[in-house]
Tab-separated table of C-alpha atoms and ligand atoms in Angstrom:
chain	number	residue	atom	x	y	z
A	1	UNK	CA	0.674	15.299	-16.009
A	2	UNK	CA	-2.262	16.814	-13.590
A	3	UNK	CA	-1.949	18.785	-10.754
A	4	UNK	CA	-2.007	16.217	-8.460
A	5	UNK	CA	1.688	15.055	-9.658
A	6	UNK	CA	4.690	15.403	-8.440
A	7	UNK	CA	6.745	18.937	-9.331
A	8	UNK	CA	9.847	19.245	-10.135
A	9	UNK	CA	11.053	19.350	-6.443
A	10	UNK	CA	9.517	16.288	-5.387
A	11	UNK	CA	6.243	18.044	-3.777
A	12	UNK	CA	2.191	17.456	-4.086
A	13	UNK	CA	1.299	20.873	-3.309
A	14	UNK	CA	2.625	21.077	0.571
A	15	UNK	CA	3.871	18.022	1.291
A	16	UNK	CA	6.879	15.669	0.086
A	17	UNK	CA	10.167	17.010	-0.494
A	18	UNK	CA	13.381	14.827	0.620
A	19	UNK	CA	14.449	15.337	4.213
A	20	UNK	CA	17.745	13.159	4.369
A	21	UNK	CA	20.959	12.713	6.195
A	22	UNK	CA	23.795	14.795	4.672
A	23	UNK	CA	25.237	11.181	3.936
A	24	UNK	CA	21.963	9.755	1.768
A	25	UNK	CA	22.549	13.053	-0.336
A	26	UNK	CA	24.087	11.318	-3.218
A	27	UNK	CA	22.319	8.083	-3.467
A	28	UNK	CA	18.900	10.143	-3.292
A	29	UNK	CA	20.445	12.575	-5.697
A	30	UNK	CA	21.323	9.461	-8.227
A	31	UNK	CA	17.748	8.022	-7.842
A	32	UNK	CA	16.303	10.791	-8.593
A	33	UNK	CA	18.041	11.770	-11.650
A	34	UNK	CA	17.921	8.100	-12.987
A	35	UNK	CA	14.513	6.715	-11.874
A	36	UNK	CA	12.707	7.730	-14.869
A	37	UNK	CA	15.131	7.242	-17.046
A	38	UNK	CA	15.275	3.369	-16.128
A	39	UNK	CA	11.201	3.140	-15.650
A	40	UNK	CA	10.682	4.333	-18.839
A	41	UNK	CA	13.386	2.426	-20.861
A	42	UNK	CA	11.940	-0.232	-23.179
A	43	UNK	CA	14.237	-3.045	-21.839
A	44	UNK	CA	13.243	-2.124	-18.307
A	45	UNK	CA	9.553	-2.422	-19.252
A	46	UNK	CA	9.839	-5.515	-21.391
A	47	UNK	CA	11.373	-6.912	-18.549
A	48	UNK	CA	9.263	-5.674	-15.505
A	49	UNK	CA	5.802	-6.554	-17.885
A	50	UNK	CA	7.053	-9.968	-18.782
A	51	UNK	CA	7.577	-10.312	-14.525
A	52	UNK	CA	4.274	-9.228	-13.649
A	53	UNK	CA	2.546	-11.348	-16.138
A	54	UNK	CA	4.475	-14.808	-15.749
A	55	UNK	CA	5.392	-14.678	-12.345
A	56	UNK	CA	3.002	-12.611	-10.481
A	57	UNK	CA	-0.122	-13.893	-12.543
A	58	UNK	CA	-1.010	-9.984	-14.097
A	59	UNK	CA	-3.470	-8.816	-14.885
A	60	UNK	CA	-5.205	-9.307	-11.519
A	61	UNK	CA	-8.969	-9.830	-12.455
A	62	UNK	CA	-11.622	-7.327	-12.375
A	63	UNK	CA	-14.509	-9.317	-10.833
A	64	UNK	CA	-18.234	-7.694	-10.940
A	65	UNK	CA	-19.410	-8.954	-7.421
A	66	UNK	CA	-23.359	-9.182	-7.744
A	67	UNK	CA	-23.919	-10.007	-4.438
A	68	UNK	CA	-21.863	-7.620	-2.998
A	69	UNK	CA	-23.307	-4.827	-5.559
A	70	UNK	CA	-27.019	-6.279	-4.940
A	71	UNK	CA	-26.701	-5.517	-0.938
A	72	UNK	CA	-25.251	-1.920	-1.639
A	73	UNK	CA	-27.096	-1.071	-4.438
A	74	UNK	CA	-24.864	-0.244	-6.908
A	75	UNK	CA	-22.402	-2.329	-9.068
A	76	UNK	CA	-19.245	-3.231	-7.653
A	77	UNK	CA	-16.515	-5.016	-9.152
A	78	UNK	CA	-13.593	-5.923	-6.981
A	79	UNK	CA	-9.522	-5.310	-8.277
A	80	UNK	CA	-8.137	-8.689	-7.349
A	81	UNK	CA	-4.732	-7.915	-6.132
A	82	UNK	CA	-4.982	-10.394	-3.763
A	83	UNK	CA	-4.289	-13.761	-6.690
A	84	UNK	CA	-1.240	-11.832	-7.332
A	85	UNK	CA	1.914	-14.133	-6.197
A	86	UNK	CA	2.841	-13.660	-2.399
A	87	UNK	CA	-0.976	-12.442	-1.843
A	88	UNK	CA	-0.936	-8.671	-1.946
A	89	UNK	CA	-0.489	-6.200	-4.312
A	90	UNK	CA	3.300	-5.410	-3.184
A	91	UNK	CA	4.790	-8.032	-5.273
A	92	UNK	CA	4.794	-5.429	-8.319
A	93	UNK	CA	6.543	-2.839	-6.058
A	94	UNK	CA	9.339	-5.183	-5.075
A	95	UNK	CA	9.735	-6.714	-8.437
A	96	UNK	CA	10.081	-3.243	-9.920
A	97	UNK	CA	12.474	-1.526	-7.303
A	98	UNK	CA	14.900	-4.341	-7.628
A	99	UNK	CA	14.994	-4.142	-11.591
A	100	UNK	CA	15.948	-0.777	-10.976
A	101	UNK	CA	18.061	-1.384	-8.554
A	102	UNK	CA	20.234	-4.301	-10.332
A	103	UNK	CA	20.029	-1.445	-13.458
A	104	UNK	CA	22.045	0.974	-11.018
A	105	UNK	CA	25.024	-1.623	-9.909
A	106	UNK	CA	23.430	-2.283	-6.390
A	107	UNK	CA	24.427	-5.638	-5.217
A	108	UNK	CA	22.837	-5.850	-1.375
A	109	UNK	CA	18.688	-5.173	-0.739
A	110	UNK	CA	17.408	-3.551	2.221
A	111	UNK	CA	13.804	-3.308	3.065
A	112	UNK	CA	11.788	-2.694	6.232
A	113	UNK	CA	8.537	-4.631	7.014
A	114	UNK	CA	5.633	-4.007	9.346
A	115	UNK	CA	3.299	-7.315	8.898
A	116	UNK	CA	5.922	-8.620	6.774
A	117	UNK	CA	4.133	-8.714	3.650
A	118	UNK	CA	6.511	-6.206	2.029
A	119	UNK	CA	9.299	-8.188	3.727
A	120	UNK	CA	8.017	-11.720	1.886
A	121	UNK	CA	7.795	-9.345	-1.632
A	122	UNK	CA	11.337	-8.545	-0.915
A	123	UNK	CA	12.879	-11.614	-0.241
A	124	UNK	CA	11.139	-13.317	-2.604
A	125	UNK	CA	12.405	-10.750	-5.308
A	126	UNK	CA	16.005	-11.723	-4.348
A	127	UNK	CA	15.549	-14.698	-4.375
A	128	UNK	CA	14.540	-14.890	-8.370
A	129	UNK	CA	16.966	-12.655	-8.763
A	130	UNK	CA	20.137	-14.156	-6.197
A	131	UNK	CA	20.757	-11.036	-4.311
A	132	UNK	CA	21.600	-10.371	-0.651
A	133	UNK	CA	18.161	-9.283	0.910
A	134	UNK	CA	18.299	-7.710	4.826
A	135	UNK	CA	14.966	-7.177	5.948
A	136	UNK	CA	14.616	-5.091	8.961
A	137	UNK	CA	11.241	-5.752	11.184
A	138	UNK	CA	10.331	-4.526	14.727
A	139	UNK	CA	10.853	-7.212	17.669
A	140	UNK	CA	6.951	-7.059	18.468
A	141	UNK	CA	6.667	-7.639	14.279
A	142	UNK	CA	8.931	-10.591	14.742
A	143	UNK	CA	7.003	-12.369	17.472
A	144	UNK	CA	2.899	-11.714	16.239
A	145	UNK	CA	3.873	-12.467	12.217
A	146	UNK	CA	5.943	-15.619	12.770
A	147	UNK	CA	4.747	-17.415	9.591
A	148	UNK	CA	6.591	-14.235	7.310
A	149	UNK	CA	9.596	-14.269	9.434
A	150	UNK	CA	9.825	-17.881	8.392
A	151	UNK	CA	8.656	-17.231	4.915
A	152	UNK	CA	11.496	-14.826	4.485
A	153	UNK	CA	14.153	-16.746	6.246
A	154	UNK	CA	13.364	-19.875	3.315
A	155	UNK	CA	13.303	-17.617	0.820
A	156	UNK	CA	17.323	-16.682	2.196
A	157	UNK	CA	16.843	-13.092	3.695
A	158	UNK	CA	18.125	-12.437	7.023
A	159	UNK	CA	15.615	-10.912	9.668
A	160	UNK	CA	17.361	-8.263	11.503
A	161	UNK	CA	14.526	-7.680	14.581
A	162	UNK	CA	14.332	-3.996	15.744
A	163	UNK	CA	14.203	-3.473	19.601
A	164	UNK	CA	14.201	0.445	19.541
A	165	UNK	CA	11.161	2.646	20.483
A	166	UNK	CA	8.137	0.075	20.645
A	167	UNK	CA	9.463	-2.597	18.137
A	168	UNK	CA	7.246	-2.170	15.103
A	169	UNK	CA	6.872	-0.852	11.678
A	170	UNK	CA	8.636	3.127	12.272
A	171	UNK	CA	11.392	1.910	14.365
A	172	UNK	CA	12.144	-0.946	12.091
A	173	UNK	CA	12.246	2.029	8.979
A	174	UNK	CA	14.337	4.015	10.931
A	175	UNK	CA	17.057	1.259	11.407
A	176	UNK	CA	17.043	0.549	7.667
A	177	UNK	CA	17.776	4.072	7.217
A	178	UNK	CA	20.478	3.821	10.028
A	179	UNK	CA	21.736	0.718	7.183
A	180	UNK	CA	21.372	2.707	3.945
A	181	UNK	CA	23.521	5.674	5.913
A	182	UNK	CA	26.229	3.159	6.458
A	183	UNK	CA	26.092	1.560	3.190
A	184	UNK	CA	25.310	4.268	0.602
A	185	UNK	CA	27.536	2.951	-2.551
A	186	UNK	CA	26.483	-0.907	-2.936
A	187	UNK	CA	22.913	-1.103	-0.881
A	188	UNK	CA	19.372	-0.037	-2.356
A	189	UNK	CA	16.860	0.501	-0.048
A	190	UNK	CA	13.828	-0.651	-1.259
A	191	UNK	CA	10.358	1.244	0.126
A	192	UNK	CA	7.468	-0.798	0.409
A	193	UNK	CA	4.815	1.819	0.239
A	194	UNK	CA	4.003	5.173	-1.293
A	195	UNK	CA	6.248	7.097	1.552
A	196	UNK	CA	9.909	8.417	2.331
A	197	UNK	CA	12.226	10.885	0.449
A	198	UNK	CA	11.063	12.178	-3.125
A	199	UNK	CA	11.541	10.172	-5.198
A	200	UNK	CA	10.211	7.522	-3.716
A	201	UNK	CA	6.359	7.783	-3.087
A	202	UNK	CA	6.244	8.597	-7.091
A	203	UNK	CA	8.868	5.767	-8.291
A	204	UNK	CA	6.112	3.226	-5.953
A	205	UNK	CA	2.702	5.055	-7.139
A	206	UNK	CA	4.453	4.506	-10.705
A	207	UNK	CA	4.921	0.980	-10.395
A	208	UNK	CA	1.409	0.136	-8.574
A	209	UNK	CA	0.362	2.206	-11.312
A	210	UNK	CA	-0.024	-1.423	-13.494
A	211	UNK	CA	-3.642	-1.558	-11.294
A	212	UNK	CA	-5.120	1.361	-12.768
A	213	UNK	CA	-3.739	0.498	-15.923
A	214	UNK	CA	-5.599	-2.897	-16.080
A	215	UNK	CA	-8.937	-1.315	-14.497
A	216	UNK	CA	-9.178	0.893	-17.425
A	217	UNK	CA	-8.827	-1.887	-19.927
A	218	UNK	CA	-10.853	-3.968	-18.194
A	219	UNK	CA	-13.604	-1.521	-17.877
A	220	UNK	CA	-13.812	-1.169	-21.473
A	221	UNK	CA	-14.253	-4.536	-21.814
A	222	UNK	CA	-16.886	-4.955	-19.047
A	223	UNK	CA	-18.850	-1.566	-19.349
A	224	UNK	CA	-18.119	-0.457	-22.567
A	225	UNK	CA	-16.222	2.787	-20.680
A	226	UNK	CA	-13.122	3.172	-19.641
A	227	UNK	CA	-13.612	4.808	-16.292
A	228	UNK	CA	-15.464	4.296	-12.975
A	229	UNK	CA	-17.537	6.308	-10.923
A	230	UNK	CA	-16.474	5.905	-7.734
A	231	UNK	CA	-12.494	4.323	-6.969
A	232	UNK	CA	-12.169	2.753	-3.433
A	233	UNK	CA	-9.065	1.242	-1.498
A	234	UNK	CA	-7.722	1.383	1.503
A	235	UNK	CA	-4.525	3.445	3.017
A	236	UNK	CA	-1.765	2.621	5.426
A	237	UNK	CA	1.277	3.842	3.340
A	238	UNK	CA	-1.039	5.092	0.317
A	239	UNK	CA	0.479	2.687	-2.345
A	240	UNK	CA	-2.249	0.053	-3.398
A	241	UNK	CA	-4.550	3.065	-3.100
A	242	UNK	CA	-2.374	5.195	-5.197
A	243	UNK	CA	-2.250	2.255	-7.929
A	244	UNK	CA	-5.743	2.193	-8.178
A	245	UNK	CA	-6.013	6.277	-8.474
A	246	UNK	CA	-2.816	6.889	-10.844
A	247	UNK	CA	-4.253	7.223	-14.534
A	248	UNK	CA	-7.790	8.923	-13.056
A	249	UNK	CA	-6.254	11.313	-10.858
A	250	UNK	CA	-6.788	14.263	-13.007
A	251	UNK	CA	-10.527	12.890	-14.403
A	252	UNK	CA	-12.846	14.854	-12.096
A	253	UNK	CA	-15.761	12.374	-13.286
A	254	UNK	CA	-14.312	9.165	-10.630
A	255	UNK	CA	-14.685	10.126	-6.965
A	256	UNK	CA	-12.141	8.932	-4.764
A	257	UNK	CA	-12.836	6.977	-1.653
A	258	UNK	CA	-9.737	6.448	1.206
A	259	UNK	CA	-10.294	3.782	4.070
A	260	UNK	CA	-7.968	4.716	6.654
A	261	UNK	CA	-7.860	2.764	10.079
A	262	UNK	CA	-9.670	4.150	12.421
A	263	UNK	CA	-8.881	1.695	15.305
A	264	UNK	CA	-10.659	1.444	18.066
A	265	UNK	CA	-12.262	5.140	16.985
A	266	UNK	CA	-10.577	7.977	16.143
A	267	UNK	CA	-11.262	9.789	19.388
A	268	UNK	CA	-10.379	6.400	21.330
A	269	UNK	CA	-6.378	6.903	21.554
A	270	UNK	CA	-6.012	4.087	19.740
A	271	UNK	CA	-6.455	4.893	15.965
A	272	UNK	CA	-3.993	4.934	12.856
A	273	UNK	CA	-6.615	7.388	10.842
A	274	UNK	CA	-3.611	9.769	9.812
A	275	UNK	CA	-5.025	11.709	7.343
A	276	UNK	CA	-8.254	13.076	10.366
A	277	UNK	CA	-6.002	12.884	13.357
A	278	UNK	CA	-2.416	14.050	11.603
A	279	UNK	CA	-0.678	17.354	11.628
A	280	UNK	CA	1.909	18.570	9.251
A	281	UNK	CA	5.511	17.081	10.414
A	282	UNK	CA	8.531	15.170	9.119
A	283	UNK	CA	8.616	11.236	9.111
A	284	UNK	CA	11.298	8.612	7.099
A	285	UNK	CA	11.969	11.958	4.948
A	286	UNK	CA	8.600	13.193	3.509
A	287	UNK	CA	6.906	16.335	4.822
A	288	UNK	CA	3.413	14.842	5.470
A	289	UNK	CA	0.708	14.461	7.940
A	290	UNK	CA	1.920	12.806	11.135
A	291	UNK	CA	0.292	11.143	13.868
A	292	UNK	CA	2.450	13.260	16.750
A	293	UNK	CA	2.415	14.751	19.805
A	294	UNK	CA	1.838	18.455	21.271
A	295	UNK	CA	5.678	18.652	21.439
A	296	UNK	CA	6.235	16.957	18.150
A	297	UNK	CA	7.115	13.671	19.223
A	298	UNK	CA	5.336	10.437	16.625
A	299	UNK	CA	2.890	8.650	18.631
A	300	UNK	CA	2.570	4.674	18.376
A	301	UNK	CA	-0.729	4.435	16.110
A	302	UNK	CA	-3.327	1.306	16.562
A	303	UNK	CA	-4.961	-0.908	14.283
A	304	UNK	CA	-5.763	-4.305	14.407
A	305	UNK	CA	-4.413	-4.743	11.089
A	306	UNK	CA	-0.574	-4.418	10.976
A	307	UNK	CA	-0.289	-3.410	7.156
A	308	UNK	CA	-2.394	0.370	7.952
A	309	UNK	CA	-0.939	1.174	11.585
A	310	UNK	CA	1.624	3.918	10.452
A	311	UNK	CA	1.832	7.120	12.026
A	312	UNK	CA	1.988	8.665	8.480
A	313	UNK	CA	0.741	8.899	5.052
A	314	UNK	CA	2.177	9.010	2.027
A	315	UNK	CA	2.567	13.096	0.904
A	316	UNK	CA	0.399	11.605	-2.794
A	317	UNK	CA	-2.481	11.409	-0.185
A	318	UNK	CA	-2.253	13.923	2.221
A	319	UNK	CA	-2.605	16.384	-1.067
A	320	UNK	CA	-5.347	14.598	-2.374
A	321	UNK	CA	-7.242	14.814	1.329
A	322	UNK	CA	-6.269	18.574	1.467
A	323	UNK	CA	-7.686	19.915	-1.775
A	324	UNK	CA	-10.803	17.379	-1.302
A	325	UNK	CA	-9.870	15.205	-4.481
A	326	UNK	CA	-10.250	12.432	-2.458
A	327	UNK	CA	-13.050	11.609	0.415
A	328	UNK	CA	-11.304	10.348	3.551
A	329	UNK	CA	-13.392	7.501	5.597
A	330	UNK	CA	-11.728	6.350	9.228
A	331	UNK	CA	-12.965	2.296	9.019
A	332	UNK	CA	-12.976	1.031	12.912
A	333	UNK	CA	-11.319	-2.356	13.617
A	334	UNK	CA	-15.068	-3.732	14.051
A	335	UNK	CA	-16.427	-2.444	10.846
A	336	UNK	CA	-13.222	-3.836	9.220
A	337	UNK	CA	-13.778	-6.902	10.490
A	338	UNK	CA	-17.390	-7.484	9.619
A	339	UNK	CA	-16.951	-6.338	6.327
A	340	UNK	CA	-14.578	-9.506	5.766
A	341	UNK	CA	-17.281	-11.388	6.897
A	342	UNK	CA	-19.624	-10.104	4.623
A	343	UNK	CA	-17.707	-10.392	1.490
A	344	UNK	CA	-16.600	-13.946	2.528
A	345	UNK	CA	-20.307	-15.363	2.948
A	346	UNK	CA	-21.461	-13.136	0.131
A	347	UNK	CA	-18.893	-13.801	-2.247
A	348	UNK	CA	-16.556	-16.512	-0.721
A	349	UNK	CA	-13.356	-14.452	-0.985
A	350	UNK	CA	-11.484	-14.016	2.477
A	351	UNK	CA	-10.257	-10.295	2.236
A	352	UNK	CA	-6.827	-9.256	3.868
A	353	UNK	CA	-7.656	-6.885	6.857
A	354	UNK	CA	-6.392	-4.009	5.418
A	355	UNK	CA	-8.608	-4.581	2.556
A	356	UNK	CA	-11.791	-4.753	4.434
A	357	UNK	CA	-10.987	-0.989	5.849
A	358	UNK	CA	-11.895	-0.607	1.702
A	359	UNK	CA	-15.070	-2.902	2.357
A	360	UNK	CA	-15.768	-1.016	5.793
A	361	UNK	CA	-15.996	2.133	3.497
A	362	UNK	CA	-19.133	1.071	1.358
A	363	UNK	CA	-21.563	1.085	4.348
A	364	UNK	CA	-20.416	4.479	5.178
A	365	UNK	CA	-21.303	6.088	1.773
A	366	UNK	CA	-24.838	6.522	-0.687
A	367	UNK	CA	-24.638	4.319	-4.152
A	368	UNK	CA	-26.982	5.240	-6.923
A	369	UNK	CA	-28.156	2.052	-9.178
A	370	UNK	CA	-26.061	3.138	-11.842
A	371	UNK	CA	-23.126	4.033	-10.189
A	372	UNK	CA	-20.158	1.685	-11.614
A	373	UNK	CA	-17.455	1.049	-8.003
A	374	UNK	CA	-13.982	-0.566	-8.310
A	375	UNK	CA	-13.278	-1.322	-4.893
A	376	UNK	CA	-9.363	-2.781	-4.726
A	377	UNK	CA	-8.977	-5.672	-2.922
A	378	UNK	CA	-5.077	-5.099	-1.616
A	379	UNK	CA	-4.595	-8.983	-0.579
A	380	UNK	CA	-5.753	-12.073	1.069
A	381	UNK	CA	-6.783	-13.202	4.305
A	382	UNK	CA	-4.636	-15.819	4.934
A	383	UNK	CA	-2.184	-14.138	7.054
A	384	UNK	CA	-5.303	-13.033	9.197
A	385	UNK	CA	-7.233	-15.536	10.275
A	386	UNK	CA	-6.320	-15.802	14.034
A	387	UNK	CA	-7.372	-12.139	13.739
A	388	UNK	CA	-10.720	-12.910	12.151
A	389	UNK	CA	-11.853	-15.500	14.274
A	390	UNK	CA	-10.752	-14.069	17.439
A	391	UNK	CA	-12.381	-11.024	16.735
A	392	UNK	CA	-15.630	-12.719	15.844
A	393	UNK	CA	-15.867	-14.496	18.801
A	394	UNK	CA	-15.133	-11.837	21.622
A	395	UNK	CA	-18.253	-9.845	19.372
A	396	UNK	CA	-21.208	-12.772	19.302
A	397	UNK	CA	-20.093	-15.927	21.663
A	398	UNK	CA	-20.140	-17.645	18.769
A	399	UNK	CA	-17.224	-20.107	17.802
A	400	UNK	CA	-16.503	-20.068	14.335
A	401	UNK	CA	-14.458	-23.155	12.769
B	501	PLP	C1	0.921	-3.422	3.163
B	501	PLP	C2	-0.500	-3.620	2.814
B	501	PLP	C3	-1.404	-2.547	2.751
B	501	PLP	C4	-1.033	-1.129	3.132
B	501	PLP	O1	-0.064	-0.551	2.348
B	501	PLP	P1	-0.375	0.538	1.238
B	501	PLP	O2	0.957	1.014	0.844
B	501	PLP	O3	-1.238	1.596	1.858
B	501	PLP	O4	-1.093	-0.143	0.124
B	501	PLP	C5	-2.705	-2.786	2.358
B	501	PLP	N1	-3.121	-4.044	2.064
B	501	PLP	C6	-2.291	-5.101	2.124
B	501	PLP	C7	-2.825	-6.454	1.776
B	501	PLP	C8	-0.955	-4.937	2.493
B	501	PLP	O5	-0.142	-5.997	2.552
């Protein structure tokens, strides 16, 4: 426990709480009172362990890039979440939520998905597990991530497409909340990020908390310490980044870095850098920062990576921005994207977009030689491509095969 937990009422100093329909009282109410209960039973962690190391591929490794640590002049070693099974680091959300929820009787699986990586987590999950999985994804979701539509329809979840508001990640999370409303007693919603009503954004840091976890183990191992100086991820929901953070949070000795998306700028009107641009409001159930505006109303954020353009943050993060435990960095689409280019020719590992907002972020600060990084690589940069090679050449003419 450190002061940058949860309390008792489901708040990081200002923000969090559980804003909820009359109707989602109960189920919210039974989560809450049963969550750790179930997370910390032995059979539940036998279980969710044994998962993440035969079927996910756990522990991720912990790779000491010295290319990558020779151009920045300090030693970086990269959190590989993106070999885990599926190619991101929500797998171990999913896998977790759904233990829990087959522990409390549920029978049917909702989810909402932006790029449809949490969406693939999901319906893979049910899949191993042979439970009814509705995935709810906006229209404009549907049509520019075709390949996880058609992962998740294989894998025997049914795509509901959202056409309310402008058809992407919020509208499609507030028509799975429309669902849980009308379902309450046999449907568990599962949240793919570090956001919604308490106790959600701590029931998802807990189980991304497996990252940290390893890092600490591994550092031992590596550097004969068991901490880092410097932690860096990036942020759309806050829940790879709050893996990462969760057993150093109160060890003043490892700075904190946050890459949020700064799209096109964050004075552009076209950014998803929340935590700069935000102002306190009420989204999917958490108070948090919100992207909003004079009158209150959410605006549509930008990225050019799908998995960081929400117009909030998870409540974990907008605490940890507030009292300056962690250092907040808005990574433009362009900086993004030639950071994947570095770490692909330096290193030969094609980073996930929202991952190289994390790369973006160690241009933007000073290393010392000694200074030990862990920079978490969130997933893979398969599902990106198009975006990569587009991008590259509108920027140099150049046609990349
Ligand atoms: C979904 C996703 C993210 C953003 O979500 P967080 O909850 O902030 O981690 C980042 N990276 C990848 C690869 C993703 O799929």
């Amino acid at each position: 426990m450190n002061k940058y937990d949860v309390n008792k009422d489901g708040y990081y100093g200002e923000f969090g709480g559980a804003y909820i329909p009359e109707i989602l009282y109960g189920c919210v109410e039974n989560l809450k009172n049963n969550y750790l209960k179930v997370l910390n039973d032995p059979s539940f962690k036998q279980e969710f362990y044994q998962l993440l190391k035969d079927y996910v591929g756990r522990p991720s490794p912990l790779y000491l890039a010295k290319r990558l640590s020779e151009k920045y002049g300090c030693k970086i070693y990269l959190k590989r979440e993106d070999l885990n099974h599926t190619g991101a680091h929500k797998i171990n959300n999913a896998i977790g939520q759904i233990l829990l929820a087959k522990r409390l009787g549920k029978t049917r699986i909702i989810a909402e998905t932006g790029a449809g990586q949490h969406g693939v987590a999901t319906a893979t999950v049910c899949a191993l597990m042979n439970l009814e999985c509705i995935v709810y994804m906006g229209k404009t979701d549907v049509e520019r991530q075709h390949i996880n539509v058609q992962k998740m329809q294989m894998l025997g979840a049914k795509v509901c497409p959202v056409t309310s508001g402008n058809m992407t990640l919020k509208d499609a999370t507030n028509e799975a909340i429309r669902d849980w409303c009308c379902n309450p007693s046999n449907t568990f919603y599962v949240i793919g990020s570090t956001v919604g009503p308490h106790p959600y954004p701590d029931m998802v840091a807990r189980l991304q908390s497996v990252i940290s976890e390893e890092i600490r183990n591994q550092l031992v191992e590596q550097e004969g310490r068991n901490y880092p100086d410097y932690l860096i991820a990036c942020v759309g929901g806050g829940s790879n980044a709050a893996g990462t953070i969760y057993h150093y949070l109160g060890d003043e000795r490892v700075k904190i870095l946050l890459a949020e998306a700064g799209g096109k700028g964050i004075d552009s009107g076209l950014s998803a850098a929340t935590i700069q641009l935000g102002k306190v409001g009420i989204i999917h159930g958490s108070r948090t920062l919100v992207i909003q505006s004079e009158d209150g109303q959410i605006e549509e954020p930008y990225s050019i990576s799908a998995g960081l353009d929400y117009p909030g943050i998870g409540p974990i993060h907008a605490n940890l921005a507030k009292t300056h435990r962690a250092e907040v960095l808005a990574i433009n689409d362009d900086e993004a994207v030639e950071a994947a280019f570095e770490l692909t020719r330096l290193e030969g590992i094609i980073p996930a977009l929202e991952s190289s907002h994390a790369l973006g972020a160690l241009a933007k600060h000073p290393f010392k030689p000694e200074d030990v990084v862990v920079l978490t690589v969130s997933g893979r940069g398969d599902k990106d491509m198009d975006t990569y090679i587009k991008a590259m050449n509108e920027k140099s003419n150049k046609i990349y095969y």
